Coordinates of C-alpha atoms (C1' of nucleotides) in Angstrom, one line a residue:
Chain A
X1 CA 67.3 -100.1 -22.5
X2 CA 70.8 -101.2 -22.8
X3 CA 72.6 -99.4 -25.2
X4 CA 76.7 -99.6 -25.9
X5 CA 79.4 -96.8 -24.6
X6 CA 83.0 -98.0 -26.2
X7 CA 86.2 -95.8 -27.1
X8 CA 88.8 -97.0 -28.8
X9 CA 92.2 -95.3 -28.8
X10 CA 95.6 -95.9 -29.5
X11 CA 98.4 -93.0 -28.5
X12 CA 101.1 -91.8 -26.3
X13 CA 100.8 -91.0 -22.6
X14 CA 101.4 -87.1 -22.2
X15 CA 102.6 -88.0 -18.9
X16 CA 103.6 -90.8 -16.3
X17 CA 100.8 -92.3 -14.7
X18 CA 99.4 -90.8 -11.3
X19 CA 98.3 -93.0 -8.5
X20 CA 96.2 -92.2 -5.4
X21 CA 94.4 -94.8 -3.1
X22 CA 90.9 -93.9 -1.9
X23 CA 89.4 -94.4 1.5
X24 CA 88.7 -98.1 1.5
X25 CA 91.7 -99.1 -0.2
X26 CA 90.8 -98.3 -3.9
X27 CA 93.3 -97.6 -6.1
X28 CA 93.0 -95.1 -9.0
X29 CA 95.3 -94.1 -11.8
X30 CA 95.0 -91.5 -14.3
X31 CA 97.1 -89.8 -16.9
X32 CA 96.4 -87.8 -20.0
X33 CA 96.7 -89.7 -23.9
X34 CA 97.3 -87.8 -26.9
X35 CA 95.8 -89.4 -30.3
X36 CA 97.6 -87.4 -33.2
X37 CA 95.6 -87.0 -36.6
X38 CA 97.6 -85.4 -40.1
X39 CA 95.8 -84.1 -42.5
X40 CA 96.3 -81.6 -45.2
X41 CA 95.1 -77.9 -45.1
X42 CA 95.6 -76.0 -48.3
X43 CA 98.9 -77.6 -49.3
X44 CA 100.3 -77.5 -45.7
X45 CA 100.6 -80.4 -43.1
X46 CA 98.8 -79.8 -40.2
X47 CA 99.1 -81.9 -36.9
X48 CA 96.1 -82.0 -35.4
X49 CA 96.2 -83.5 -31.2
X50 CA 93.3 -84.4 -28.9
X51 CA 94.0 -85.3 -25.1
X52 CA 92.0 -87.8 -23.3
X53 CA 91.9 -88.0 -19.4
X54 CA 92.3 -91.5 -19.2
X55 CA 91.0 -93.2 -15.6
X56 CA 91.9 -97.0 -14.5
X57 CA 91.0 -98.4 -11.5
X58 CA 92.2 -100.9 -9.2
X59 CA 94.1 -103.8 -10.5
X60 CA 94.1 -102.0 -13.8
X61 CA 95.4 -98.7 -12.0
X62 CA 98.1 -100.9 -10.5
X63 CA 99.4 -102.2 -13.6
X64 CA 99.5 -99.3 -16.2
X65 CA 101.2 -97.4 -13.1
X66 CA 104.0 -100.2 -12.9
X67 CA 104.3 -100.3 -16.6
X68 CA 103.1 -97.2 -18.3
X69 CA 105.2 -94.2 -18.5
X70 CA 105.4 -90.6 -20.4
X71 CA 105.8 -91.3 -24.0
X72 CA 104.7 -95.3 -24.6
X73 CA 102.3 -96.0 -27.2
X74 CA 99.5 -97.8 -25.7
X75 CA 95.9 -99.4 -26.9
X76 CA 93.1 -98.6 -24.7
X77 CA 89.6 -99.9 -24.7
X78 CA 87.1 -98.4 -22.2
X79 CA 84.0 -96.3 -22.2
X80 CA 83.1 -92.8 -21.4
X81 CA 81.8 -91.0 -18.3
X82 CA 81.1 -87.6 -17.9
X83 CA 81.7 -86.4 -14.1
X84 CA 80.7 -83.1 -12.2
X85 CA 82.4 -81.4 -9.7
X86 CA 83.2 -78.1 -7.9
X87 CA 86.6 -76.3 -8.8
X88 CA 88.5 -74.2 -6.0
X89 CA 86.3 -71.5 -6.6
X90 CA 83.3 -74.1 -6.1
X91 CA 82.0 -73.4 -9.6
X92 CA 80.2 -76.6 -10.8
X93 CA 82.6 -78.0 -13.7
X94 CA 82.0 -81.1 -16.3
X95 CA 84.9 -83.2 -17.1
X96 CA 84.5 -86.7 -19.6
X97 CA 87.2 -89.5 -18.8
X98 CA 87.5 -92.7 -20.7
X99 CA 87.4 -95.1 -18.1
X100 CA 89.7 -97.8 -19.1
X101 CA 88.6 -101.6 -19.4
X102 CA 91.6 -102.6 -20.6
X103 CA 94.5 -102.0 -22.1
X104 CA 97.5 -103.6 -24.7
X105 CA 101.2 -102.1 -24.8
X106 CA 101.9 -101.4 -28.1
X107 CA 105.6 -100.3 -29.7
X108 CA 108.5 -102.5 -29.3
X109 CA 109.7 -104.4 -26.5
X110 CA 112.5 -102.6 -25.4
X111 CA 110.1 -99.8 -24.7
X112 CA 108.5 -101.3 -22.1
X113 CA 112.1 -103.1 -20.4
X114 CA 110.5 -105.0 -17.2
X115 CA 106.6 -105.8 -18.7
X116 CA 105.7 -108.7 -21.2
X117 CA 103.9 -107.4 -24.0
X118 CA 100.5 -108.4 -23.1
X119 CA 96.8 -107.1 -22.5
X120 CA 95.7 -105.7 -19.1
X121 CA 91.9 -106.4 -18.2
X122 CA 89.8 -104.6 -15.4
X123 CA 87.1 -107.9 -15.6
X124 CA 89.8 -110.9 -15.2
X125 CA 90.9 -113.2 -12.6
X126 CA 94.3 -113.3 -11.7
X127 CA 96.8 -111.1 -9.9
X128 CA 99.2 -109.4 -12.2
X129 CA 102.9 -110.5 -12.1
X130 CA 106.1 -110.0 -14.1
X131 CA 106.4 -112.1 -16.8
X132 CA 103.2 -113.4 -16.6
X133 CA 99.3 -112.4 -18.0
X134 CA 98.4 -110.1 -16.4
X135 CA 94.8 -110.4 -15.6
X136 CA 92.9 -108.0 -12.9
X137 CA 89.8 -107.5 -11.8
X138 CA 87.7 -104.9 -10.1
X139 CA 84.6 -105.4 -8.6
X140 CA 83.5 -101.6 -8.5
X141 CA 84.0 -99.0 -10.6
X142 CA 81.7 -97.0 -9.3
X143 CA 83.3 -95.1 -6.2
X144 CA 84.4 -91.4 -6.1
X145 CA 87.1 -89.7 -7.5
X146 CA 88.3 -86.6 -5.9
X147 CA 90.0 -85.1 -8.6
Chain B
X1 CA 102.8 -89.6 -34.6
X2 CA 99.5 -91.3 -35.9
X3 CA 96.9 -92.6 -33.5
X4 CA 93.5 -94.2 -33.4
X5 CA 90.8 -91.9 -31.6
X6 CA 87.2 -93.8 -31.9
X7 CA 84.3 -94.3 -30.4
X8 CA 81.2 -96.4 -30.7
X9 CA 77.8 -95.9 -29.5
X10 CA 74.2 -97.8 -29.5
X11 CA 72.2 -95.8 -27.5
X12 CA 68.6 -93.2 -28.0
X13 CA 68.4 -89.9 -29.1
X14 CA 67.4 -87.8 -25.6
X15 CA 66.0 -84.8 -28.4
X16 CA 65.6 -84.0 -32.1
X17 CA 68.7 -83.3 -33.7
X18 CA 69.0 -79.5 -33.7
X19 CA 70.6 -78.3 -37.2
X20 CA 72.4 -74.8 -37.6
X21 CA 74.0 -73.2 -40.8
X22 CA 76.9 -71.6 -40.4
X23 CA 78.4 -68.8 -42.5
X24 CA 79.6 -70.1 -45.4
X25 CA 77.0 -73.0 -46.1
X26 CA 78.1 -75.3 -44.0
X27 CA 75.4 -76.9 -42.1
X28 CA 76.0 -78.6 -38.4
X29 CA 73.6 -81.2 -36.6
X30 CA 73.6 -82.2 -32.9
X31 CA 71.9 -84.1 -30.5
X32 CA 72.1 -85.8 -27.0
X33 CA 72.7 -89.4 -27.1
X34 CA 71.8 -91.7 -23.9
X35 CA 73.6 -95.4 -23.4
X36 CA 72.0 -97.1 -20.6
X37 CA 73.9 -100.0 -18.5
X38 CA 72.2 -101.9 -16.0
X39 CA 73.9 -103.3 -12.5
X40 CA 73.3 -104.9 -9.8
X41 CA 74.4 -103.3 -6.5
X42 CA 73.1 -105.0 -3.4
X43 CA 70.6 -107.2 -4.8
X44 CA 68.7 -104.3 -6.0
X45 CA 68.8 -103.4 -10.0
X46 CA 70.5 -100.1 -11.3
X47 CA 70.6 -98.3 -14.6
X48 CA 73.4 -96.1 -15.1
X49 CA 72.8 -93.2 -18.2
X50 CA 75.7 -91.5 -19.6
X51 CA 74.9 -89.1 -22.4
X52 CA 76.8 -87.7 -25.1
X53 CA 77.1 -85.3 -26.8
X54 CA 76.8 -86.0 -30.6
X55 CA 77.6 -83.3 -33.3
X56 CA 77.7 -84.2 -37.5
X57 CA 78.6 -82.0 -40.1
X58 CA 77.6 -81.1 -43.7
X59 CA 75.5 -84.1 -45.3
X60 CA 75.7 -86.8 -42.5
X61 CA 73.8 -83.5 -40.5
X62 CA 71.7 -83.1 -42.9
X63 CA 70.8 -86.8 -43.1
X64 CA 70.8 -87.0 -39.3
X65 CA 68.5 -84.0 -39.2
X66 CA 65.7 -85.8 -41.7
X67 CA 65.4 -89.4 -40.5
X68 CA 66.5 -89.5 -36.7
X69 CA 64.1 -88.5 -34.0
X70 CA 63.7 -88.1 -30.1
X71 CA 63.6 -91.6 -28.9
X72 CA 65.1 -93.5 -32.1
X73 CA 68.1 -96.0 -31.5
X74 CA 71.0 -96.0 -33.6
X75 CA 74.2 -96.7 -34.1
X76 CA 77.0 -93.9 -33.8
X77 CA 80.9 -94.2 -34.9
X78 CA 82.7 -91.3 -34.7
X79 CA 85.7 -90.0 -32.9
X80 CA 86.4 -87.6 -29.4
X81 CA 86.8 -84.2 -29.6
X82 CA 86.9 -81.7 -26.6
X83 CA 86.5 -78.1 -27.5
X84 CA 86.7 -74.8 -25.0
X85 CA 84.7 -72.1 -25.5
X86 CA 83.5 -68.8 -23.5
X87 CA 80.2 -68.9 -21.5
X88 CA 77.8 -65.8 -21.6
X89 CA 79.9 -64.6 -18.4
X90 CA 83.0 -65.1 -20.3
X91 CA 84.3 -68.2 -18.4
X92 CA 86.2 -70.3 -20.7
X93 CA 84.6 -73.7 -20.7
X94 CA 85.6 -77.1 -21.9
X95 CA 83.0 -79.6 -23.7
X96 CA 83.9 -83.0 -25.1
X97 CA 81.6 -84.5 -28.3
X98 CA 81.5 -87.5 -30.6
X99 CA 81.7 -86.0 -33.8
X100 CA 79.7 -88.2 -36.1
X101 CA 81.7 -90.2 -39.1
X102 CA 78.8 -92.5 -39.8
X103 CA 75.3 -93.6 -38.1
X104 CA 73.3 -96.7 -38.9
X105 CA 69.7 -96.5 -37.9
X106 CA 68.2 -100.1 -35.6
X107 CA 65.2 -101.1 -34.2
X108 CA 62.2 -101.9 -36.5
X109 CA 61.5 -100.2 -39.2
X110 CA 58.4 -98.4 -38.6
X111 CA 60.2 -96.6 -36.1
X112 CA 62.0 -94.8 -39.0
X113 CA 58.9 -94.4 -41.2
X114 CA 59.7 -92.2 -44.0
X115 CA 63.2 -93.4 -44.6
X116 CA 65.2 -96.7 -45.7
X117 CA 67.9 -98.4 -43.2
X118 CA 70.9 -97.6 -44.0
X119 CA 74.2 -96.7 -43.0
X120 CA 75.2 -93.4 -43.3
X121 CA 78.6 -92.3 -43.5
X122 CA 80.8 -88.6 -43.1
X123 CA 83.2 -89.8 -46.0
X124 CA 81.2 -90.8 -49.2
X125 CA 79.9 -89.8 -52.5
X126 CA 76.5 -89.3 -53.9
X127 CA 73.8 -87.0 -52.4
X128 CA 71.2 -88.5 -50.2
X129 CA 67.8 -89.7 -51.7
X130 CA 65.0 -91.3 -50.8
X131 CA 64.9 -95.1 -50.7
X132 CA 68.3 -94.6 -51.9
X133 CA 72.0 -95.6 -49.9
X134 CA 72.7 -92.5 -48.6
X135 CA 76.1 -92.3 -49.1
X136 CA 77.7 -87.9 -48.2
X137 CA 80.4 -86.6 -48.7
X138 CA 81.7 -84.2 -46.2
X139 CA 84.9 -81.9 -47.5
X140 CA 85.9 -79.9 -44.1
X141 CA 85.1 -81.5 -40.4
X142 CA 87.3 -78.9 -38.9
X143 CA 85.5 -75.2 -39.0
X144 CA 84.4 -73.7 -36.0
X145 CA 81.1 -74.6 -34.3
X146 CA 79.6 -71.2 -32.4
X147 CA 78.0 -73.0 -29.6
Chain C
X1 CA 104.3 -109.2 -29.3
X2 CA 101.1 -108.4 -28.1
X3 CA 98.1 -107.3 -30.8
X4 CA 94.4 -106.4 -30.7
X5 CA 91.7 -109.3 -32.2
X6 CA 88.3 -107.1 -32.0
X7 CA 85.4 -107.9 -33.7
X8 CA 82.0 -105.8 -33.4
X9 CA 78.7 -107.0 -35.1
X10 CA 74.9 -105.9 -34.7
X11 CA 72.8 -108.6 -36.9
X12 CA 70.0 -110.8 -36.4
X13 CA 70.4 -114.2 -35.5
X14 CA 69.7 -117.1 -38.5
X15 CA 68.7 -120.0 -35.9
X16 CA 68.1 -120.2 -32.4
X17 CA 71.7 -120.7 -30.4
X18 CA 72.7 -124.4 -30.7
X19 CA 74.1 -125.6 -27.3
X20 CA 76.9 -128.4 -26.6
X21 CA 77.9 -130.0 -23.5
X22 CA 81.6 -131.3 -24.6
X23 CA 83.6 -134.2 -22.1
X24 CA 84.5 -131.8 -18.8
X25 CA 81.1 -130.5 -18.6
X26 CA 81.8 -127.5 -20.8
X27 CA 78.8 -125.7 -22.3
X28 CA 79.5 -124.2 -26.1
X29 CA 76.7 -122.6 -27.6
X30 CA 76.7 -121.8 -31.6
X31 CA 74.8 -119.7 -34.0
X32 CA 74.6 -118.3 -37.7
X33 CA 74.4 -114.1 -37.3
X34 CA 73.5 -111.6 -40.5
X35 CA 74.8 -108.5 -41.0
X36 CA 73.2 -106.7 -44.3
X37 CA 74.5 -104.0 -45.4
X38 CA 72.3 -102.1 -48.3
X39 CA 73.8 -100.6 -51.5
X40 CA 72.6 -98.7 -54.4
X41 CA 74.0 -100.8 -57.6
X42 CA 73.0 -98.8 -61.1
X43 CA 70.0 -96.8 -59.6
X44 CA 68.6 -100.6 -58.1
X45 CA 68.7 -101.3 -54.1
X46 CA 70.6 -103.7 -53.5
X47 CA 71.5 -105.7 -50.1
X48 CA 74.3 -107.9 -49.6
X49 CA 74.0 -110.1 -46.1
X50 CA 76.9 -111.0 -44.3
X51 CA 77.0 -114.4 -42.2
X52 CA 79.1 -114.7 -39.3
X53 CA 79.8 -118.1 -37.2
X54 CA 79.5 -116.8 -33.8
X55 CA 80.7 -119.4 -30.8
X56 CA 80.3 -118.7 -26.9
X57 CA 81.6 -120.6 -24.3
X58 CA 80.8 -121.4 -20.6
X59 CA 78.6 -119.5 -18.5
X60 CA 78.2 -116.7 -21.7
X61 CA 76.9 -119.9 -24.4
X62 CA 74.3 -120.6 -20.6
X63 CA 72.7 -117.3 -20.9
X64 CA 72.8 -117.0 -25.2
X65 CA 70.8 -120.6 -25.3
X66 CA 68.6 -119.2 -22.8
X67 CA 67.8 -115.5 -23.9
X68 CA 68.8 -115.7 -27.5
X69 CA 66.7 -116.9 -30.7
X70 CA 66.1 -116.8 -34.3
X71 CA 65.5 -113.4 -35.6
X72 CA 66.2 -111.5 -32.8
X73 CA 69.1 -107.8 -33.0
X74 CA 71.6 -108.5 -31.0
X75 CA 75.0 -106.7 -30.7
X76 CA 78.1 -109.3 -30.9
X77 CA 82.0 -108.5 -29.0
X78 CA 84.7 -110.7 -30.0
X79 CA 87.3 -111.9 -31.5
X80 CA 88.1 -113.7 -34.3
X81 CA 89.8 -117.3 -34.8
X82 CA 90.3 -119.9 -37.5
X83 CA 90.0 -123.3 -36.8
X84 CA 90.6 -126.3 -39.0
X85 CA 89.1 -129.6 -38.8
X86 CA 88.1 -132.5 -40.7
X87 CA 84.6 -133.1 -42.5
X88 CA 83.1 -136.4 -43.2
X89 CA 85.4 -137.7 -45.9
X90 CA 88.5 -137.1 -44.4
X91 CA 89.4 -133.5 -46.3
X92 CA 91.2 -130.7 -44.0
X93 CA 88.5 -127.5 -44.1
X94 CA 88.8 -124.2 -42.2
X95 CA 86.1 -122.4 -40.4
X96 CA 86.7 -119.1 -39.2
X97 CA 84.4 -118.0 -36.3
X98 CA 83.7 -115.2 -33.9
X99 CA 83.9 -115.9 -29.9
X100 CA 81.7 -114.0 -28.5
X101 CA 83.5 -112.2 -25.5
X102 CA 80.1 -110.0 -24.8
X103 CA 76.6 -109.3 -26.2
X104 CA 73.9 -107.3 -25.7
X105 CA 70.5 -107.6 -27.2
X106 CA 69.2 -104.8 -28.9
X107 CA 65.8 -104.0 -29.9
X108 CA 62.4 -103.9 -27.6
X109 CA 62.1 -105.2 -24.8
X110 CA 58.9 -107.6 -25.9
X111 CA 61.4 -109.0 -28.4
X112 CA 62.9 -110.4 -25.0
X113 CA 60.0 -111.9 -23.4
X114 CA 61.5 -113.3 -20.1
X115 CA 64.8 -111.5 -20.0
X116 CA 65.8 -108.1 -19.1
X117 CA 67.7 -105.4 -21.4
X118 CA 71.1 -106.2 -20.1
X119 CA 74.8 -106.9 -21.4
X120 CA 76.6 -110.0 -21.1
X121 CA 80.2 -110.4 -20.9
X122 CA 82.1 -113.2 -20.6
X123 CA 84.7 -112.1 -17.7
X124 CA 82.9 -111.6 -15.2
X125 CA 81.7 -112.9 -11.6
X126 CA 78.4 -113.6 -10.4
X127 CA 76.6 -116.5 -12.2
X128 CA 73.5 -115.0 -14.7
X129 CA 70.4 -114.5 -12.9
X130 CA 66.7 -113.3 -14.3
X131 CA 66.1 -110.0 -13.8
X132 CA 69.6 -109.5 -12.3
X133 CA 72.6 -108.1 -14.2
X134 CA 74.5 -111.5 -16.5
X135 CA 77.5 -111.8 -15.5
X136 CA 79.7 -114.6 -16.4
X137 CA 83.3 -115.8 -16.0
X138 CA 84.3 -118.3 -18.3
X139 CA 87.9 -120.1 -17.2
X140 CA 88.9 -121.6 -20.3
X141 CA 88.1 -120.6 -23.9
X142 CA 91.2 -123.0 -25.6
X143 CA 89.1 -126.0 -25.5
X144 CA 88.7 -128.0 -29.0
X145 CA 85.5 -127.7 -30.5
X146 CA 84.2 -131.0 -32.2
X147 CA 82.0 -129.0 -35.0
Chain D
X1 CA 67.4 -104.8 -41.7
X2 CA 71.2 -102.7 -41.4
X3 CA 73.3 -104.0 -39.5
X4 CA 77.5 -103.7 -38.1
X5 CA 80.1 -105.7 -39.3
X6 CA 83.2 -104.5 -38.1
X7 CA 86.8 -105.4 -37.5
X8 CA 89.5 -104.0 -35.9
X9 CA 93.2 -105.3 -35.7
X10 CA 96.5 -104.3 -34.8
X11 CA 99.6 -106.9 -35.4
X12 CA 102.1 -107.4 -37.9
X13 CA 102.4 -108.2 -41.5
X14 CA 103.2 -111.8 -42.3
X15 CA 104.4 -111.3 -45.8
X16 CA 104.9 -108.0 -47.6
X17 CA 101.5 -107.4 -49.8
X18 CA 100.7 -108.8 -52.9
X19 CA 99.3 -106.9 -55.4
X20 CA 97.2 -107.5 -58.9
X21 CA 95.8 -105.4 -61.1
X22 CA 92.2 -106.9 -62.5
X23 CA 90.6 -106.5 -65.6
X24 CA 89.4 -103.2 -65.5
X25 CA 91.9 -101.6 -63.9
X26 CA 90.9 -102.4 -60.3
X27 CA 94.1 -102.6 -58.1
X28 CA 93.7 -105.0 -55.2
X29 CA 96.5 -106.3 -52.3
X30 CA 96.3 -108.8 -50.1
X31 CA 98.5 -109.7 -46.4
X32 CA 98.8 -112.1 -43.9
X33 CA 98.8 -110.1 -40.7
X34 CA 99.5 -111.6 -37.4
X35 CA 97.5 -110.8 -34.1
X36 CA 99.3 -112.9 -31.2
X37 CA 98.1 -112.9 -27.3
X38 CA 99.7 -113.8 -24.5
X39 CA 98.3 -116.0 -21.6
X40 CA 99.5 -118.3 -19.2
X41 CA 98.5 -122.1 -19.0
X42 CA 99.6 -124.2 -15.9
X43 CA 102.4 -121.4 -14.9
X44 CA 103.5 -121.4 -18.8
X45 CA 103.4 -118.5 -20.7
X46 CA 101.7 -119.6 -24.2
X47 CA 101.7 -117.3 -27.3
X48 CA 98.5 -117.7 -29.4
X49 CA 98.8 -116.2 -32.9
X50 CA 95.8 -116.3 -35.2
X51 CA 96.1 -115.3 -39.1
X52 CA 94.0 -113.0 -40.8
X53 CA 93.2 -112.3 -44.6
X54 CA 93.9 -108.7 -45.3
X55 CA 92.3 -107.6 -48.7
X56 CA 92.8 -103.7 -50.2
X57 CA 91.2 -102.6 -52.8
X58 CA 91.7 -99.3 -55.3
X59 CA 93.3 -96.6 -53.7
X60 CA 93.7 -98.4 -50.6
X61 CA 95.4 -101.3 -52.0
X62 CA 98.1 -98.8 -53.9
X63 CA 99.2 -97.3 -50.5
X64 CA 99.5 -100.2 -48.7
X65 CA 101.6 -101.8 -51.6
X66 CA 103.9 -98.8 -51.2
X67 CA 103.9 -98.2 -47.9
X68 CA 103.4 -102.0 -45.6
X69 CA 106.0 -104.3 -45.5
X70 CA 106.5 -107.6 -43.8
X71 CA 107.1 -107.3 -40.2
X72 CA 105.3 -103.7 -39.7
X73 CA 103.1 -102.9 -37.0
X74 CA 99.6 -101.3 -38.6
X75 CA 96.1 -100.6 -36.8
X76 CA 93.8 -102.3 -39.6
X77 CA 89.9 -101.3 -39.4
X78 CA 87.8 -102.9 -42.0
X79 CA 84.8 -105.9 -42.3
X80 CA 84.2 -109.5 -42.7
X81 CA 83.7 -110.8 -45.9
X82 CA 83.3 -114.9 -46.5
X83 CA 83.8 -115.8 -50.2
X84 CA 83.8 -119.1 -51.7
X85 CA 85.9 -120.2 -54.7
X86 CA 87.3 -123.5 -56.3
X87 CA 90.4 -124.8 -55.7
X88 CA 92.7 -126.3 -58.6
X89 CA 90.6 -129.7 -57.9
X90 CA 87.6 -127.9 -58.6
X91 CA 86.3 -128.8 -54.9
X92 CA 84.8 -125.6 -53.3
X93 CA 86.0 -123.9 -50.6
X94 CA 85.2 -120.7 -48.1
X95 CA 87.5 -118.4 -47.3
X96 CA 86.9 -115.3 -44.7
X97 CA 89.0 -112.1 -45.1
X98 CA 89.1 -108.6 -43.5
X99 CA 88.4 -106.4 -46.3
X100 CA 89.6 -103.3 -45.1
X101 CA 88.6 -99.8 -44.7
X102 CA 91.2 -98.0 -43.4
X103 CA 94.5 -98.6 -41.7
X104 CA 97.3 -96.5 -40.1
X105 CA 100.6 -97.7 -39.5
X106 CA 101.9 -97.7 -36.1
X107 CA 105.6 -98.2 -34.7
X108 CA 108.2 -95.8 -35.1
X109 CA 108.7 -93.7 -37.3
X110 CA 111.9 -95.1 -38.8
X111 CA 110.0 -98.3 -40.1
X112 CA 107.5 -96.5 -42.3
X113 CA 111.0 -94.2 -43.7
X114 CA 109.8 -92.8 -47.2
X115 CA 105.9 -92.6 -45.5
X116 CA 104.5 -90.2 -43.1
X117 CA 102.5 -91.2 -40.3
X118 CA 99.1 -91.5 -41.5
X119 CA 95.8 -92.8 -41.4
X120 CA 94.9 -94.0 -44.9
X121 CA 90.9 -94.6 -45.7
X122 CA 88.9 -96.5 -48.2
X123 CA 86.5 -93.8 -48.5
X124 CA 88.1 -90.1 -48.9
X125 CA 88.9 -87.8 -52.1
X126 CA 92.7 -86.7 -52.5
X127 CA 94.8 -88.9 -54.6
X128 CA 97.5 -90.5 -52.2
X129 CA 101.5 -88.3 -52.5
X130 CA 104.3 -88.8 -50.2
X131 CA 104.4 -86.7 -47.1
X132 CA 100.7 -85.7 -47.2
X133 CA 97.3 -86.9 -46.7
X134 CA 96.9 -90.1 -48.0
X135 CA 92.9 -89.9 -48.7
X136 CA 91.8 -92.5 -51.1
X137 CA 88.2 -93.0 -52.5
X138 CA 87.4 -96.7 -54.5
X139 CA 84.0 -96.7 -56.2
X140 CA 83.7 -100.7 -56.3
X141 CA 84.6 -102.6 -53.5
X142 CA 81.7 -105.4 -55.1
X143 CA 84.5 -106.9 -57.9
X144 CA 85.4 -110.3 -57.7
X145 CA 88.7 -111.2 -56.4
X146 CA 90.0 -114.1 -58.9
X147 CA 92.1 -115.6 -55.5
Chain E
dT1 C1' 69.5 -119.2 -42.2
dT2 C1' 68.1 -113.3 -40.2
dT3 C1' 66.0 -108.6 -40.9
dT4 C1' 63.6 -104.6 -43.7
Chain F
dT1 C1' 66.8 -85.3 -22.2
dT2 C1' 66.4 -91.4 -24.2
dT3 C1' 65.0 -96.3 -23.5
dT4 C1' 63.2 -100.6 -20.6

DNA sequence: TTTT
DNA sequence: TTTT
């Protein structure tokens, strides 16, 4: 039956996005997003961080990668996926990535100099450009990632 | 600084929950959660299952552990956390979970026999009853879970 | 600057979807949804029901008229907008809707006779299908609505 | 039958809250916050703002008088709530607000200067004190708004 | 006007 | 390991 997979986060790239194209022409981005939670521990303040692997792909991976950098507060809407695969030592290994549908630059403008504030899609029409919607959309999600 | 970290689920238990009590009192819930998604990939109908892994603490576990069941759909919000911990050949390990802040029970009700639906949340006040809100109240999300 | 909109609903539907054909040959579909949420109120059970005016357009309001009706669970993505308009006697009024971006329907599958478990979403390419995966891209979602 | 009824926002305050205190000592604030997107129409870029309701009760409602202002940037999760009510010509009209449930403030640090970072929720214990926690826990969110 |  |  159908069911619903969403995550919701809003927080600060741990560091600029990386960028490989796949055989076939895919394009894939990634890059690691902290969400910070405060909350009080017998009278102290403690900071507590969780890092998400964040994954975009294709017109979406070309965007945040033009626009995103180390430090910008972003929203991201996607939904998780839990991926095996085989280390160096070929040890099996589990790894869960939010795969991003789309995401909105937060923070203020100066932050992100050459990008409109705006909200990136991976299920919309047009081809990004400066200035303008941008509005992308891949038609599989579904290929490999070798990392 | 502050962030959001949230995730929403509407998918089927894949077990019973399994409920542990920890040292101390505190008593800890989890279960496998599936959300299926249906494609189409040359003309030929796929279903895609990605499972979670869903942990609650304290009274929402305790709730959890009475009224859902193997099969049951429900609702799940709660937010990502990815833990490491040592396997039996002491290779440190990482696992990602949804830990549970509230759960809301669908589908009909005699699929949920015994109990009332309801929402049930990590972050309220009385004790759950019978035929009752169940409404818990959970004081410390952040011990250690031993598995 | 940019913000997030982001409504999420699970309810059954009041009536069954109510479909318009406006000037243009745009399809807008229409229908009452109730969320209830159940409450203990000095030691009596009480439950409050939400209604929510939920609005789809294009190819999304095709598939809602057609797989959609009274009574049935259905999950609800959107966003949220106010519209004014004029009633009979001349007197400004406000309305404030959902637009559905993407549903799913929830619930068993004989509660959806001819239609497969599936989620539709309004940004996407092929046109819907039975038995195939609903997919719909809707161009425009800024046309006036004469209700 | 439960159900969801959920809302999540991120924009700006319109105004900075208003706050009354009920008979009965029930504290409740109220906001416009603004939630604009971005698109382009005919090669134009076109701002769309829509207006939301923000209503804050108890605890809540105390935080976000001291600690929102007009212009700040917050992440606002709560539900949808229609109410009707009389205007000053006794003619009766609907209103929809986001009652909400939680909200964190996002931005910089330097516009939220006398608060910490925070998440603030409807439903938690501590009593809300600069520079710590800010947990809040109403008992009524059912009281009638007289506005 | 739904559902349990 | 769920569900349809």
């Amino acid at each position: 039956m159908s069911g619903i997979n969403k995550v919701i986060l809003v927080g600060h790239l741990g560091k600029d996005p990386e960028v490989r194209h796949l055989d076939g022409g895919v394009t894939v981005a990634s890059f690691p997003l902290a969400t910070s939670e405060t909350y009080n521990k017998d009278g102290k303040r403690v900071e507590q961080t969780e890092w998400h692997n964040i994954v975009l792909w294709r017109g979406l991976a070309e965007v945040a990668s033009k626009y995103l950098q180390k430090g910008k507060l972003v929203y991201i809407e996607g939904k998780l996926r839990t991926r095996s695969f085989e280390d160096k030592e070929k040890v099996k290994k589990y790894v869960t990535e939010i795969v991003a549908e789309n995401f909105t630059m937060l923070g203020r403008k100066s932050d992100f100099e050459q990008s409109p504030s705006t909200t990136l899609s991976s299920s919309q029409h047009t081809e990004p450009k400066i200035d303008d919607e941008f509005t992308i959309h891949p038609s599989d999600e579904n290929g490999d990632l070798p990392f």
